[in-house]
Coordinates of C-alpha atoms in Angstrom, one line a residue:
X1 CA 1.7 63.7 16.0
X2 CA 5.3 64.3 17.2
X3 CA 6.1 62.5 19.7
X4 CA 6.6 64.2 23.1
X5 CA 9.7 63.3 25.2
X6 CA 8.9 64.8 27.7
X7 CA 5.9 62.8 28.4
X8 CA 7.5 59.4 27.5
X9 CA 9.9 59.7 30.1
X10 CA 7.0 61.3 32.7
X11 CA 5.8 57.5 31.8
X12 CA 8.4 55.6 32.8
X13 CA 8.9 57.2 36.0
X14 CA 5.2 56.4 36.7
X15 CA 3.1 59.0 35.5
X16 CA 0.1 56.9 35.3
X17 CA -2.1 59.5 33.6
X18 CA 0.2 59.1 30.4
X19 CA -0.3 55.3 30.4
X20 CA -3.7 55.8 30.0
X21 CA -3.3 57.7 26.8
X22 CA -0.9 55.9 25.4
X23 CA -3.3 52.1 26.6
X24 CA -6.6 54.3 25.2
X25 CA -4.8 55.0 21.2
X26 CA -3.8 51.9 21.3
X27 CA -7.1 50.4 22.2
X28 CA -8.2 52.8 19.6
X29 CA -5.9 51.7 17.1
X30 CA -7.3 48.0 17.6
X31 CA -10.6 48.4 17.3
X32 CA -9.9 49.9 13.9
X33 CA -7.6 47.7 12.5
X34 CA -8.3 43.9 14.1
X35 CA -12.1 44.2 15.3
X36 CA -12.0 40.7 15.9
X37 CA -9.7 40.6 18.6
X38 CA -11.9 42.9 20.5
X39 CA -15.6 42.0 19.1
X40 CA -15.1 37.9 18.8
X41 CA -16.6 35.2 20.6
X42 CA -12.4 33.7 20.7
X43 CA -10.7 34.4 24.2
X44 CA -8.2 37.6 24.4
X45 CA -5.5 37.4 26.9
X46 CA -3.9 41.0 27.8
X47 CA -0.1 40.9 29.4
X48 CA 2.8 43.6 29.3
X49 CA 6.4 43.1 29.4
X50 CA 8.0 40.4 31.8
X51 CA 8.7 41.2 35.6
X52 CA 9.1 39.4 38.9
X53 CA 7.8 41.3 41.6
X54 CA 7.5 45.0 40.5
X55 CA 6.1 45.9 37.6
X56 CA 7.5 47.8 34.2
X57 CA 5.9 50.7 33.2
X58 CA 4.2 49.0 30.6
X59 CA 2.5 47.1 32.9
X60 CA 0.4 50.5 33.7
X61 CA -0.2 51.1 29.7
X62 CA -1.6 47.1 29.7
X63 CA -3.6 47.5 32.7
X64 CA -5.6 50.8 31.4
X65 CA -5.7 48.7 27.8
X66 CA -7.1 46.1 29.6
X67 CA -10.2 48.5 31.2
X68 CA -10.4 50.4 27.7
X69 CA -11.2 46.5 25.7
X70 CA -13.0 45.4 28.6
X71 CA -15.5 49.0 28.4
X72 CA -15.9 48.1 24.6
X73 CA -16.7 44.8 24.8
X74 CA -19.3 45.7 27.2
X75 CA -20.7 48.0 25.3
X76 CA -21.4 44.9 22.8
X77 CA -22.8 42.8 25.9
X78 CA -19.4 40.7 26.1
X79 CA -17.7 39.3 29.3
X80 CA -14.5 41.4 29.8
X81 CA -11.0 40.6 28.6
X82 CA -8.6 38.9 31.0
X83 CA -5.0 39.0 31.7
X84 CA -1.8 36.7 32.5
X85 CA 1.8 37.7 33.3
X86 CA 4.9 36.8 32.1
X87 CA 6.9 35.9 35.0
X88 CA 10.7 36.9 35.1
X89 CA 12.9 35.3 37.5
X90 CA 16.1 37.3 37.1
X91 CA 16.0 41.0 37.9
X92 CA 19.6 42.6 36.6
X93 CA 21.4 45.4 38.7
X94 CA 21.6 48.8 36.6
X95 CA 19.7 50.5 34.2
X96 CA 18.9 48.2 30.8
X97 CA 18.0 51.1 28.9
X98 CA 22.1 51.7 29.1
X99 CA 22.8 48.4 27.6
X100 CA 23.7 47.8 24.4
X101 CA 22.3 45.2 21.7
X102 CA 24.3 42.3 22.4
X103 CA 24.2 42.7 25.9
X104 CA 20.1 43.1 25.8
X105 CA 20.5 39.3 24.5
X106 CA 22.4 38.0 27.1
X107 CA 20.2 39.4 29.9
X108 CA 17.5 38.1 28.0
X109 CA 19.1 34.7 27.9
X110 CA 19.4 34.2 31.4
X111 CA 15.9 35.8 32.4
X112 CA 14.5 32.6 32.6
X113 CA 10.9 34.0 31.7
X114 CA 7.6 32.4 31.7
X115 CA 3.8 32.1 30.9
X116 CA 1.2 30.0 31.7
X117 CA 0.7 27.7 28.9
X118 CA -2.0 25.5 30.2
X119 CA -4.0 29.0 30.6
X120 CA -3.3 31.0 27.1
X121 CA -3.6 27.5 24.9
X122 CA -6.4 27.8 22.8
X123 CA -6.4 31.8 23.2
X124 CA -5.1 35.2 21.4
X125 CA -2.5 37.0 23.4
X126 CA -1.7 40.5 23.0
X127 CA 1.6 41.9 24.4
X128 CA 2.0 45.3 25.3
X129 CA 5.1 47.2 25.2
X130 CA 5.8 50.7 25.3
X131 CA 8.1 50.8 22.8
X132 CA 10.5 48.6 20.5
X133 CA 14.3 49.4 20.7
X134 CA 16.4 46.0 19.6
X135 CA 13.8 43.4 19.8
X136 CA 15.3 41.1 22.2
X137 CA 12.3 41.1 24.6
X138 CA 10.1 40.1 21.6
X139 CA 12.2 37.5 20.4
X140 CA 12.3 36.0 23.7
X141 CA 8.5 35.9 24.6
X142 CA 7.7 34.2 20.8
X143 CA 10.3 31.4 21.9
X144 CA 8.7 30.7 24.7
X145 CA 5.0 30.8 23.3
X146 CA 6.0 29.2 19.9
X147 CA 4.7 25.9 21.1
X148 CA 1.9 26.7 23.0
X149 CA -0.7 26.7 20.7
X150 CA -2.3 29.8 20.6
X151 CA -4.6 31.2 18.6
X152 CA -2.4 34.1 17.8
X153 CA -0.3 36.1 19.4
X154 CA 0.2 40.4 18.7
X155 CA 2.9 42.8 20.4
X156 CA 1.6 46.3 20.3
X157 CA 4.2 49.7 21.3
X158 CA 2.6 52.8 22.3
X159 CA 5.5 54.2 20.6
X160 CA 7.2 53.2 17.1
X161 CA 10.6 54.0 16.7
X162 CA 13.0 53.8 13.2
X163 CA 13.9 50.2 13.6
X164 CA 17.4 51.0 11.9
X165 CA 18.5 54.2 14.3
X166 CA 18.1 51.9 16.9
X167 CA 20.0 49.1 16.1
X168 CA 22.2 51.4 15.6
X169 CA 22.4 53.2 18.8
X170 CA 20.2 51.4 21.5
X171 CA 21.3 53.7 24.2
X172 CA 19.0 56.4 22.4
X173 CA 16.0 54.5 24.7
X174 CA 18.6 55.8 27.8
X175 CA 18.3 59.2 26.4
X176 CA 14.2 58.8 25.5
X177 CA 13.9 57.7 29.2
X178 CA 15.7 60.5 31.2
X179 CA 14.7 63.5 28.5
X180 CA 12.1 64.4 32.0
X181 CA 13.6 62.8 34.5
X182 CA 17.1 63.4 35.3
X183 CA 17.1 64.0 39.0
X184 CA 15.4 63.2 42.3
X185 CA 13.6 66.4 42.4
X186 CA 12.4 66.0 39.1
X187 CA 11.0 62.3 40.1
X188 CA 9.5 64.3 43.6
X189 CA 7.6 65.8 41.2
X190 CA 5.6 62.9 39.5
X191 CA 5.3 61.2 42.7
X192 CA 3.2 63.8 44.4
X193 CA 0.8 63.3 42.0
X194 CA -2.3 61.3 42.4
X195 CA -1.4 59.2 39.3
X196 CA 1.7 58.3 40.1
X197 CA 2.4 54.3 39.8
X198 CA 5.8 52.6 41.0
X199 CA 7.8 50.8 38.8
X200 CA 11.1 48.7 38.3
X201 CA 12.5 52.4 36.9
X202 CA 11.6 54.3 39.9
X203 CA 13.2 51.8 42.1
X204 CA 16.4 51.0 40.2
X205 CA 17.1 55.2 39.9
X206 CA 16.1 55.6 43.7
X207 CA 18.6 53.1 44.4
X208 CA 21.6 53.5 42.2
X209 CA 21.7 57.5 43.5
X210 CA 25.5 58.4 44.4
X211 CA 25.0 61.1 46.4
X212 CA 24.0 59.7 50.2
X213 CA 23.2 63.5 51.4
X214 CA 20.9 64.3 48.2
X215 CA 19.1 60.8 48.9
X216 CA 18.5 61.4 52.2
X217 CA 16.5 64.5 51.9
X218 CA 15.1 62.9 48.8
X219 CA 13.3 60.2 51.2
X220 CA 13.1 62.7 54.2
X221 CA 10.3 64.8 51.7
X222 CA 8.5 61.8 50.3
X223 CA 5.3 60.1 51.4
X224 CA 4.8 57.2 53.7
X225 CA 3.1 55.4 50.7
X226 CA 6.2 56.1 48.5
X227 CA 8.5 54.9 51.2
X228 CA 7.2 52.2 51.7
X229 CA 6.1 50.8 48.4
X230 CA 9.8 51.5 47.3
X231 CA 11.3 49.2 50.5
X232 CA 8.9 46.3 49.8
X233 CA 9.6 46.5 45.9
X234 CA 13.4 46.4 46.5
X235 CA 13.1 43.2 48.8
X236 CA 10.7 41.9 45.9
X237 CA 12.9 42.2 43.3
X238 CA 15.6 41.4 45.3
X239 CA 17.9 44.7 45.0
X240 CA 18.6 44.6 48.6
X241 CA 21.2 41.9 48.1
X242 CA 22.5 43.7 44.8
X243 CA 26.1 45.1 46.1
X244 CA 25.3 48.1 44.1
X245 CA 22.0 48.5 46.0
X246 CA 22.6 48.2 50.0
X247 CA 23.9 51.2 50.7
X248 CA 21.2 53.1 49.9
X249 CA 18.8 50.5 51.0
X250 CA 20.4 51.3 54.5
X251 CA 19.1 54.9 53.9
X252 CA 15.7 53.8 53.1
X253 CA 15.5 51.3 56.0
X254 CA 16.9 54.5 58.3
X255 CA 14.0 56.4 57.2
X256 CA 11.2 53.7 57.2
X257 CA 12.5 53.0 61.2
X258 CA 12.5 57.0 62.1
X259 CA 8.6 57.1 60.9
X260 CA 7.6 53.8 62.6
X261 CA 7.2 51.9 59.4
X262 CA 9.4 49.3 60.5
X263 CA 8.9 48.9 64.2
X264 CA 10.2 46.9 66.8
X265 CA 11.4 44.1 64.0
X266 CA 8.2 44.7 61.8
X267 CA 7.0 45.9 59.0
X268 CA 4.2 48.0 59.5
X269 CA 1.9 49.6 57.2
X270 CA 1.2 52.9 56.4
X271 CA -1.8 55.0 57.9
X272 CA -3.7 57.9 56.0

């Protein structure tokens, strides 16, 4: 099939209706090609890319992999498959789909992620990505796991590119990424939907908009639940204190106090 831009980068600004696709041909895929993993009495452990507080948008292909495995192996009377994350400690300000090779490795350097070894020893771990660009993320996760001893351990991309065009140019992921999504409006869009799933993405483009006045109608329009799953992932993560950040963190703050959502000193949640 050719592969549709248009609905990768619908995906990574949390169209959670495309993660399931991309989660069910890869489960798919599996079953074909490594029945065991799916079919065996040995333990399979699920996980997506590293985060700290908010997930990636591969966390929402690994999470609907996880129910598609887990609906197979119950059709075969087997327990369901279970999952682990790979903790990151270090969240970067800007956009890493920008960022070129070398610079991938340094921010991968300094992440400081990590894994349960005590819980995956023994186990097969399958890592889900949404696609490969440079690698670095790869590399990084088998150094940490090389010791561990695991059964075996898999990466699986919902999307293959030519490993040569992008060494050559990894900013083509920037382009991949924003083919859909290029302004708030076109984010408004996905949002509204019932699918829609926040993610790292969605809060780093949120927050690194230049243009107060556009921003501010931006959050004037969305929903409480938006709203306020944005302002608690941004103190999560930790882009509250990012220099880049606080000024439009201000904004969101404005708007969360002018709705009641933060009252008298507290966070409070939203009602239906």
């Amino acid at each position: 099939m050719p592969f549709d831009t248009q609905s990768y980068s619908r995906f990574k600004y949390g169209d959670g209706s495309i993660a399931r696709l991309y989660a069910f041909g890869l489960a798919e895929v599996l079953a074909q090609t490594r029945p065991e993993l799916i079919y065996g009495n040995e333990q399979v452990v699920i996980t997506s890319s590293a985060f700290k507080y908010v997930p990636t948008a591969s966390h929402a292909i690994a999470t609907a992999f996880q129910d598609a495995i887990s609906y197979l192996r119950y059709t075969q009377g087997l327990p369901a498959s279970d999952n682990i994350k790979i903790h990151r400690a270090h969240v970067e300000e800007g956009d890493y789909g920008t960022r070129s090779l070398e610079e991938r490795e340094v921010i991968m350097r300094r992440n400081g992620i990590r894994i349960d070894g005590d819980y995956i020893k023994g186990k097969h771990l399958l890592v889900i990505d949404d696609v490969i660009i440079t690698g670095s993320h790869e590399r990084k996760v088998e150094q940490i796991i090389d010791s561990l001893g695991l059964l075996s351990v898999q990466f699986l991309y919902a999307l293959q590119m030519d490993a040569e065009e992008a060494k050559a140019d990894p900013t083509i992921e920037d382009r991949l990424n924003h083919s859909a999504v290029r302004t708030l409006e076109n984010l408004a869009q996905i949002i509204e939907t019932r699918n829609f799933l926040i993610n790292a993405r969605v809060c780093k483009f949120v927050l690194s908009q230049k243009e107060p006045a556009e921003l501010s109608l931006f959050l004037q329009s969305a929903n409480n639940e938006f709203l306020y799953s944005l302002y608690v992932s941004a103190i999560g993560d930790g882009y509250v204190y990012m220099e880049g950040y606080q000024a439009n963190t201000k904004l969101i703050e404005k708007e969360m106090m002018a709705r009641g959502l933060i009252k008298d000193g507290k966070l409070q949640p939203p009602s239906n």
